[in-house]
């Protein structure tokens, strides 16, 4: 009798073997969860670092300062052990790789096309002046260079084509109504202070031309698992700043939330209660939640 043939499991030709690993993009990781964990830890550490620095600057009691300085030293040591801000930026850049679904610029580009922006600009022989805040790559909008004139900036530039600039320190008078669009993709959640997040939105409103567009991207837990922020509250806050919602995209169980807003005249606050609604934290959810908030 002929010998029985053993069925061998076929290996897909798309799986890289040991000799192919050098061909994979440098810095790429096969563990997206590990990347997200490091990024979240950075957010926690930097927020606490800011709180301690503020506490030390306000406190006059040496005993209180000693404890705060000790905790601050431990936090700064952990940030250094994680690789510092450069490592955070590298991890964030990995999250934008094509094998992870690409960056959020794809969402913005799609919405701009839905609004017929490219064809409108072509008729006027002009380009969309886009300020990309928190840019980790210089070529996110290279495919649209025919109709988008992008200026990428970041706190700590990783490329000569990215300007090293703190958005919150940009001169409002110099940039008043200068930009057609501003992108704040994974930027608000990296700002440690809730009031500075609100100040960032107000500054964006000042810098945009009338009917200019603001793109915002946040991790979904910022609005679905926060004690102080819900999708409805965020939309109301944006309206209080002077933005009307054009598009939004997120889904239960997803990781990201996206919005496109259009600048409109900021409505005057009619009552004291209206002002307090967005100037003080309001608890919307109880239990095990995060503390992400935006205050005006």
CSV table of N, CA, C and O in Angstrom, one decimal, residues 220-232 282-290:
chain,number,residue,atom,x,y,z
A,220,UNK,N,-11.1,58.0,21.2
A,220,UNK,CA,-12.6,57.9,21.6
A,220,UNK,C,-12.9,58.0,23.1
A,220,UNK,O,-13.9,58.5,23.5
A,221,UNK,N,-12.0,57.4,23.9
A,221,UNK,CA,-12.3,57.5,25.4
A,221,UNK,C,-12.4,58.9,25.9
A,221,UNK,O,-13.0,59.1,27.0
A,222,UNK,N,-11.8,59.8,25.2
A,222,UNK,CA,-11.9,61.2,25.7
A,222,UNK,C,-13.3,61.7,25.7
A,222,UNK,O,-13.6,62.6,26.5
A,223,UNK,N,-14.2,61.2,24.9
A,223,UNK,CA,-15.6,61.6,24.9
A,223,UNK,C,-16.6,60.6,25.4
A,223,UNK,O,-17.7,60.9,25.8
A,224,UNK,N,-16.2,59.3,25.3
A,224,UNK,CA,-17.1,58.2,25.7
A,224,UNK,C,-16.8,57.6,27.1
A,224,UNK,O,-17.6,56.9,27.6
A,225,UNK,N,-15.6,57.9,27.6
A,225,UNK,CA,-15.3,57.4,28.9
A,225,UNK,C,-14.8,58.4,29.9
A,225,UNK,O,-14.1,58.1,30.9
A,226,UNK,N,-15.1,59.7,29.6
A,226,UNK,CA,-14.7,60.8,30.5
A,226,UNK,C,-15.8,61.1,31.5
A,226,UNK,O,-16.9,61.1,31.2
A,227,UNK,N,-15.3,61.5,32.7
A,227,UNK,CA,-16.3,62.0,33.7
A,227,UNK,C,-16.9,63.4,33.3
A,227,UNK,O,-18.1,63.6,33.6
A,228,UNK,N,-16.1,64.1,32.5
A,228,UNK,CA,-16.5,65.5,32.3
A,228,UNK,C,-16.8,65.9,30.9
A,228,UNK,O,-17.1,67.1,30.6
A,229,UNK,N,-16.8,64.9,29.9
A,229,UNK,CA,-17.0,65.3,28.5
A,229,UNK,C,-17.8,64.2,27.9
A,229,UNK,O,-17.5,63.0,28.0
A,230,UNK,N,-18.8,64.6,27.1
A,230,UNK,CA,-19.6,63.7,26.3
A,230,UNK,C,-19.6,64.3,24.9
A,230,UNK,O,-19.3,65.5,24.7
A,231,UNK,N,-20.0,63.5,23.9
A,231,UNK,CA,-20.1,64.1,22.5
A,231,UNK,C,-21.0,65.3,22.4
A,231,UNK,O,-20.7,66.3,21.8
A,232,UNK,N,-22.1,65.3,23.2
A,232,UNK,CA,-23.0,66.5,23.1
A,232,UNK,C,-22.4,67.7,23.8
A,232,UNK,O,-22.6,68.8,23.3
A,282,UNK,N,-18.2,69.7,34.9
A,282,UNK,CA,-19.5,69.1,35.3
A,282,UNK,C,-19.3,67.6,35.2
A,282,UNK,O,-18.9,67.1,34.2
A,283,UNK,N,-19.7,66.9,36.2
A,283,UNK,CA,-19.6,65.4,36.2
A,283,UNK,C,-20.8,64.8,35.5
A,283,UNK,O,-22.0,65.0,35.8
A,284,UNK,N,-20.5,64.1,34.4
A,284,UNK,CA,-21.6,63.5,33.6
A,284,UNK,C,-21.7,62.0,33.8
A,284,UNK,O,-22.7,61.4,33.6
A,285,UNK,N,-20.6,61.4,34.3
A,285,UNK,CA,-20.5,60.0,34.5
A,285,UNK,C,-19.8,59.6,35.8
A,285,UNK,O,-18.9,60.3,36.1
A,286,UNK,N,-20.2,58.5,36.4
A,286,UNK,CA,-19.6,58.1,37.6
A,286,UNK,C,-18.8,56.8,37.3
A,286,UNK,O,-18.9,56.3,36.2
A,287,UNK,N,-18.1,56.3,38.3
A,287,UNK,CA,-17.4,55.0,38.2
A,287,UNK,C,-16.0,55.2,37.7
A,287,UNK,O,-15.3,56.3,37.8
A,288,UNK,N,-15.5,54.1,37.1
A,288,UNK,CA,-14.1,54.1,36.6
A,288,UNK,C,-14.0,54.8,35.3
A,288,UNK,O,-14.1,54.3,34.2
A,289,UNK,N,-13.7,56.1,35.3
A,289,UNK,CA,-13.6,57.0,34.2
A,289,UNK,C,-12.3,57.7,34.1
A,289,UNK,O,-11.6,57.8,35.1
A,290,UNK,N,-12.0,58.3,32.9
A,290,UNK,CA,-10.8,59.2,32.8
A,290,UNK,C,-11.3,60.6,33.1
A,290,UNK,O,-12.4,60.9,33.2
